[in-house]
């Protein structure tokens, strides 16, 4: 008997705890806060790019039957990801012709695939052309070969300096293409079986100081000089240049590749006020082309921008016949291609952060797997925030602003469902924006200091479904749900949902309704959602409604804002929301409704 009594007391306690208003759980949730400080400025961005006009890859895209579409995807800001840098190869006679086939010959006949790629990229908005030497012409080298390393013969240092000067001048004179920057070596540590040439740190120092820079000055060549470009993210081979003022003054850009290592700041470059470029990276193994690969590359780009303070990020290949992940677009045959998700994740940066933008301070990792970076353009007043979530849970924060007042942010989303999809702007209240980023998603938010402030609507009913106090009536099978898997409901711990797979409704009453805005979450597919209006609560008329693109949250849930297609008719006093159909009783949730 005593045991039964104790059990009854225990069960009553459990029922009491479970029955506590979910409003309390909701009120206790602390939304993480991130701050953007527009007054604290870091590096200037020079751009984002690919090496499309190098080796055989210019020819591959040139001969593709959909080459214009491919170029649009890579370089057009309207139709693609808007890359601003094109990296080319200084041809050496293998796969691409050389301008200097022997000591006595200079040949500037155009190589049509390369010229076509360069000119088409420029038409689409590319602003910066850089060229890298994989190998000098064979006759200048110790091994008399273009491949498998070898070194530049010291007796040809001056000839090589002249060769680079003539390349820059000749491309302008004969092809009307301005080479903005030139790199003297590609992966100088590796005697590769493709075009390659070895350089030591002392050879680098001597050549740029004593030969290349003086020749550029004499020939009035204004192309920037790039050194480095090792396969591992490092600048150790440049230590002799850092230690020699004449040598470091001869260099404009310190560059490296990223196939190994980790992102860190090149302190020698920063100390001497030199730009830092990541000029090549990719994966040489076969991995997926889907959304997880995409957000992984968002994180790589983010880390190099925020941890290595780079000024430019250049992926290896734009489009190529590769059975691995060396390109953003995998060419299948001359009529078909696969646009990998990493193309669009790259676009979350390249399409919006243009040359001249400056990175500004923002809380980098405010919560969970959410990572933020921010940029501004002082001339135009544009601001960009890139938010990436490389985990599976939806992440929600409040973003505050210091040193700038923005009235709205427009999201552009890349994930499993969307490719740089533009969503409706969200307006900012009290200089704070509520941001939610679903799992494995990259979102670029854009705003401008001159954007107009939203004229707030005045709603007479504002029901966030913490309780049933504001409804007029409801059918019998409803509950207020607090469960929030994957944070799919943006930290909302009280929502109305059915308890049975049956047709259920909620009714609101308000004299002479004009409009409403309802936030609905649904699982995988939306079925059986109806809105009806009535003047007397007896005779109902089905309402045509609309919503913007569904936004993925977490765990296959999606969020929509529903509103009527036109203002409600005069004399509307009742609004009925009906949940019907679906595979599960819990497949739709009403999170918020505002009625005016």
mmCIF file of C-alpha atoms in Angstrom, residues 356-562:
data_model
loop_
_atom_site.group_PDB
_atom_site.id
_atom_site.type_symbol
_atom_site.label_atom_id
_atom_site.label_comp_id
_atom_site.label_asym_id
_atom_site.label_seq_id
_atom_site.Cartn_x
_atom_site.Cartn_y
_atom_site.Cartn_z
ATOM 1 C CA UNK A 356 39.217 46.413 -52.939
ATOM 2 C CA UNK A 357 36.977 45.070 -50.187
ATOM 3 C CA UNK A 358 38.568 44.918 -46.737
ATOM 4 C CA UNK A 359 38.043 42.276 -44.092
ATOM 5 C CA UNK A 360 36.646 43.629 -40.828
ATOM 6 C CA UNK A 361 36.334 42.184 -37.366
ATOM 7 C CA UNK A 362 33.496 39.823 -36.521
ATOM 8 C CA UNK A 363 33.108 37.093 -33.914
ATOM 9 C CA UNK A 364 34.634 34.185 -35.838
ATOM 10 C CA UNK A 365 33.078 31.192 -34.055
ATOM 11 C CA UNK A 366 30.139 32.364 -31.922
ATOM 12 C CA UNK A 367 28.649 28.901 -31.437
ATOM 13 C CA UNK A 368 28.976 25.252 -32.448
ATOM 14 C CA UNK A 369 30.104 24.750 -36.051
ATOM 15 C CA UNK A 370 29.202 28.268 -37.175
ATOM 16 C CA UNK A 371 32.041 30.400 -38.578
ATOM 17 C CA UNK A 372 31.778 34.041 -39.670
ATOM 18 C CA UNK A 373 33.866 36.491 -41.664
ATOM 19 C CA UNK A 374 32.952 40.027 -42.736
ATOM 20 C CA UNK A 375 34.050 42.531 -45.389
ATOM 21 C CA UNK A 376 33.307 46.109 -46.419
ATOM 22 C CA UNK A 377 33.754 48.446 -49.365
ATOM 23 C CA UNK A 378 34.366 51.969 -48.098
ATOM 24 C CA UNK A 379 33.656 53.516 -51.498
ATOM 25 C CA UNK A 380 30.213 51.991 -52.009
ATOM 26 C CA UNK A 381 29.069 51.331 -48.444
ATOM 27 C CA UNK A 382 28.592 47.631 -49.175
ATOM 28 C CA UNK A 383 28.997 45.035 -46.434
ATOM 29 C CA UNK A 384 29.313 41.261 -46.776
ATOM 30 C CA UNK A 385 29.047 38.621 -44.061
ATOM 31 C CA UNK A 386 29.853 35.012 -44.950
ATOM 32 C CA UNK A 387 28.412 32.483 -42.502
ATOM 33 C CA UNK A 388 29.250 28.802 -42.874
ATOM 34 C CA UNK A 389 28.046 25.850 -40.832
ATOM 35 C CA UNK A 390 30.106 22.688 -41.334
ATOM 36 C CA UNK A 391 28.161 20.625 -38.797
ATOM 37 C CA UNK A 392 24.769 18.945 -39.011
ATOM 38 C CA UNK A 393 22.850 21.101 -36.519
ATOM 39 C CA UNK A 394 21.108 24.356 -37.377
ATOM 40 C CA UNK A 395 22.904 27.265 -35.645
ATOM 41 C CA UNK A 396 21.169 30.473 -34.523
ATOM 42 C CA UNK A 397 22.784 33.716 -33.339
ATOM 43 C CA UNK A 398 22.044 37.391 -32.859
ATOM 44 C CA UNK A 399 24.451 39.527 -34.877
ATOM 45 C CA UNK A 400 25.081 43.040 -33.573
ATOM 46 C CA UNK A 401 26.866 45.896 -35.337
ATOM 47 C CA UNK A 402 29.416 48.444 -34.180
ATOM 48 C CA UNK A 403 30.702 51.291 -36.331
ATOM 49 C CA UNK A 404 27.979 50.854 -38.949
ATOM 50 C CA UNK A 405 24.201 50.935 -39.129
ATOM 51 C CA UNK A 406 22.584 48.524 -41.552
ATOM 52 C CA UNK A 407 18.848 48.282 -42.147
ATOM 53 C CA UNK A 408 18.679 44.939 -43.928
ATOM 54 C CA UNK A 409 20.665 41.873 -44.954
ATOM 55 C CA UNK A 410 19.989 39.759 -48.035
ATOM 56 C CA UNK A 411 20.957 36.070 -47.809
ATOM 57 C CA UNK A 412 22.408 34.027 -50.686
ATOM 58 C CA UNK A 413 22.370 30.342 -49.801
ATOM 59 C CA UNK A 414 24.366 27.294 -50.902
ATOM 60 C CA UNK A 415 23.557 23.876 -49.464
ATOM 61 C CA UNK A 416 22.091 20.529 -50.489
ATOM 62 C CA UNK A 417 19.025 22.262 -51.961
ATOM 63 C CA UNK A 418 20.299 25.590 -53.327
ATOM 64 C CA UNK A 419 23.178 27.067 -55.329
ATOM 65 C CA UNK A 420 23.772 30.713 -54.377
ATOM 66 C CA UNK A 421 20.006 31.181 -54.170
ATOM 67 C CA UNK A 422 18.933 34.705 -53.294
ATOM 68 C CA UNK A 423 16.337 34.862 -50.524
ATOM 69 C CA UNK A 424 14.172 37.783 -49.411
ATOM 70 C CA UNK A 425 15.933 40.407 -47.334
ATOM 71 C CA UNK A 426 15.587 40.325 -43.579
ATOM 72 C CA UNK A 427 15.280 43.660 -41.854
ATOM 73 C CA UNK A 428 17.369 44.632 -38.858
ATOM 74 C CA UNK A 429 15.786 45.863 -35.629
ATOM 75 C CA UNK A 430 17.769 47.781 -32.988
ATOM 76 C CA UNK A 431 20.985 47.121 -34.933
ATOM 77 C CA UNK A 432 20.639 43.377 -34.309
ATOM 78 C CA UNK A 433 19.955 40.643 -36.873
ATOM 79 C CA UNK A 434 18.751 37.140 -35.960
ATOM 80 C CA UNK A 435 20.670 34.708 -38.188
ATOM 81 C CA UNK A 436 20.069 30.976 -38.597
ATOM 82 C CA UNK A 437 22.346 28.784 -40.706
ATOM 83 C CA UNK A 438 21.317 25.174 -41.329
ATOM 84 C CA UNK A 439 23.741 22.260 -41.261
ATOM 85 C CA UNK A 440 26.293 21.983 -44.077
ATOM 86 C CA UNK A 441 25.314 25.391 -45.444
ATOM 87 C CA UNK A 442 27.105 28.548 -46.554
ATOM 88 C CA UNK A 443 25.176 31.832 -46.530
ATOM 89 C CA UNK A 444 26.452 35.173 -47.798
ATOM 90 C CA UNK A 445 24.588 38.156 -46.352
ATOM 91 C CA UNK A 446 24.855 41.416 -48.281
ATOM 92 C CA UNK A 447 23.843 44.889 -47.166
ATOM 93 C CA UNK A 448 24.534 48.555 -47.809
ATOM 94 C CA UNK A 449 24.591 51.533 -45.469
ATOM 95 C CA UNK A 450 22.129 53.322 -47.777
ATOM 96 C CA UNK A 451 19.453 50.619 -47.727
ATOM 97 C CA UNK A 452 16.121 52.026 -46.618
ATOM 98 C CA UNK A 453 14.639 51.064 -43.293
ATOM 99 C CA UNK A 454 11.564 48.859 -43.387
ATOM 100 C CA UNK A 455 8.256 50.461 -42.556
ATOM 101 C CA UNK A 456 7.063 48.205 -39.768
ATOM 102 C CA UNK A 457 3.532 46.882 -40.003
ATOM 103 C CA UNK A 458 1.338 47.175 -36.957
ATOM 104 C CA UNK A 459 -0.136 43.766 -36.042
ATOM 105 C CA UNK A 460 -3.083 43.458 -33.689
ATOM 106 C CA UNK A 461 -2.433 39.794 -32.912
ATOM 107 C CA UNK A 462 1.098 38.509 -32.364
ATOM 108 C CA UNK A 463 1.029 34.867 -31.285
ATOM 109 C CA UNK A 464 4.269 32.941 -30.811
ATOM 110 C CA UNK A 465 2.333 29.914 -29.549
ATOM 111 C CA UNK A 466 3.809 29.895 -26.061
ATOM 112 C CA UNK A 467 0.271 29.042 -24.935
ATOM 113 C CA UNK A 468 -3.272 28.927 -26.322
ATOM 114 C CA UNK A 469 -4.360 32.297 -24.937
ATOM 115 C CA UNK A 470 -4.637 34.144 -28.247
ATOM 116 C CA UNK A 471 -6.556 31.611 -30.309
ATOM 117 C CA UNK A 472 -10.347 31.682 -30.638
ATOM 118 C CA UNK A 473 -10.819 27.915 -30.882
ATOM 119 C CA UNK A 474 -9.127 24.704 -31.973
ATOM 120 C CA UNK A 475 -9.993 21.103 -32.719
ATOM 121 C CA UNK A 476 -9.125 18.395 -30.222
ATOM 122 C CA UNK A 477 -5.811 16.932 -31.326
ATOM 123 C CA UNK A 478 -3.182 19.601 -30.809
ATOM 124 C CA UNK A 479 -0.176 20.065 -28.543
ATOM 125 C CA UNK A 480 2.508 22.670 -27.935
ATOM 126 C CA UNK A 481 5.771 21.015 -28.931
ATOM 127 C CA UNK A 482 9.083 21.854 -27.224
ATOM 128 C CA UNK A 483 11.301 19.199 -28.808
ATOM 129 C CA UNK A 484 13.955 20.855 -30.976
ATOM 130 C CA UNK A 485 16.111 18.239 -32.768
ATOM 131 C CA UNK A 486 19.143 19.642 -34.658
ATOM 132 C CA UNK A 487 17.892 23.086 -33.547
ATOM 133 C CA UNK A 488 15.609 22.716 -36.571
ATOM 134 C CA UNK A 489 13.168 25.238 -35.091
ATOM 135 C CA UNK A 490 15.633 28.102 -34.535
ATOM 136 C CA UNK A 491 15.519 27.944 -30.736
ATOM 137 C CA UNK A 492 11.702 28.094 -30.698
ATOM 138 C CA UNK A 493 10.624 25.725 -27.921
ATOM 139 C CA UNK A 494 6.859 26.077 -28.249
ATOM 140 C CA UNK A 495 5.026 25.327 -31.492
ATOM 141 C CA UNK A 496 1.572 24.029 -32.349
ATOM 142 C CA UNK A 497 1.365 20.616 -33.976
ATOM 143 C CA UNK A 498 -1.107 17.755 -34.341
ATOM 144 C CA UNK A 499 -1.116 14.734 -32.054
ATOM 145 C CA UNK A 500 -3.006 12.534 -34.538
ATOM 146 C CA UNK A 501 -2.761 12.121 -38.295
ATOM 147 C CA UNK A 502 -6.135 13.749 -38.847
ATOM 148 C CA UNK A 503 -7.568 17.009 -40.151
ATOM 149 C CA UNK A 504 -7.111 19.579 -37.396
ATOM 150 C CA UNK A 505 -7.610 23.336 -37.261
ATOM 151 C CA UNK A 506 -6.900 26.457 -35.220
ATOM 152 C CA UNK A 507 -9.133 29.528 -35.492
ATOM 153 C CA UNK A 508 -8.251 33.169 -34.797
ATOM 154 C CA UNK A 509 -10.880 35.870 -34.390
ATOM 155 C CA UNK A 510 -10.227 39.552 -35.085
ATOM 156 C CA UNK A 511 -12.655 42.125 -36.421
ATOM 157 C CA UNK A 512 -11.943 43.193 -40.003
ATOM 158 C CA UNK A 513 -8.646 41.369 -40.588
ATOM 159 C CA UNK A 514 -6.484 42.707 -43.422
ATOM 160 C CA UNK A 515 -3.363 40.578 -43.568
ATOM 161 C CA UNK A 516 -1.317 37.918 -41.767
ATOM 162 C CA UNK A 517 2.156 36.399 -41.740
ATOM 163 C CA UNK A 518 2.597 32.836 -40.454
ATOM 164 C CA UNK A 519 5.834 30.941 -39.819
ATOM 165 C CA UNK A 520 5.445 27.261 -40.669
ATOM 166 C CA UNK A 521 8.006 24.468 -40.343
ATOM 167 C CA UNK A 522 7.469 21.268 -42.308
ATOM 168 C CA UNK A 523 9.354 18.010 -42.640
ATOM 169 C CA UNK A 524 10.705 17.044 -46.108
ATOM 170 C CA UNK A 525 7.564 17.919 -48.117
ATOM 171 C CA UNK A 526 4.652 20.264 -47.487
ATOM 172 C CA UNK A 527 1.220 18.643 -47.721
ATOM 173 C CA UNK A 528 -2.219 19.510 -46.389
ATOM 174 C CA UNK A 529 -1.781 23.138 -45.301
ATOM 175 C CA UNK A 530 -4.900 25.278 -45.771
ATOM 176 C CA UNK A 531 -5.957 28.798 -44.781
ATOM 177 C CA UNK A 532 -9.630 29.854 -44.785
ATOM 178 C CA UNK A 533 -11.417 33.084 -43.937
ATOM 179 C CA UNK A 534 -14.936 33.853 -42.734
ATOM 180 C CA UNK A 535 -17.050 36.785 -41.694
ATOM 181 C CA UNK A 536 -19.274 34.828 -39.298
ATOM 182 C CA UNK A 537 -17.258 31.745 -38.284
ATOM 183 C CA UNK A 538 -19.779 29.493 -40.045
ATOM 184 C CA UNK A 539 -19.263 29.969 -43.779
ATOM 185 C CA UNK A 540 -15.662 29.541 -44.874
ATOM 186 C CA UNK A 541 -13.795 30.524 -48.021
ATOM 187 C CA UNK A 542 -10.507 28.884 -48.968
ATOM 188 C CA UNK A 543 -7.694 31.395 -49.251
ATOM 189 C CA UNK A 544 -4.933 31.551 -51.870
ATOM 190 C CA UNK A 545 -1.636 31.972 -50.081
ATOM 191 C CA UNK A 546 2.016 32.274 -51.044
ATOM 192 C CA UNK A 547 5.438 31.832 -49.501
ATOM 193 C CA UNK A 548 9.023 32.469 -50.495
ATOM 194 C CA UNK A 549 11.615 29.786 -51.096
ATOM 195 C CA UNK A 550 11.653 27.246 -48.258
ATOM 196 C CA UNK A 551 14.723 27.592 -46.059
ATOM 197 C CA UNK A 552 16.414 24.410 -44.865
ATOM 198 C CA UNK A 553 16.963 24.332 -41.126
ATOM 199 C CA UNK A 554 18.040 20.960 -39.686
ATOM 200 C CA UNK A 555 17.072 17.296 -39.774
ATOM 201 C CA UNK A 556 15.247 17.716 -43.144
ATOM 202 C CA UNK A 557 12.989 20.437 -41.730
ATOM 203 C CA UNK A 558 12.214 23.525 -43.796
ATOM 204 C CA UNK A 559 10.837 26.914 -42.836
ATOM 205 C CA UNK A 560 8.432 29.136 -44.777
ATOM 206 C CA UNK A 561 6.733 32.472 -44.177
ATOM 207 C CA UNK A 562 3.144 32.230 -45.400
#
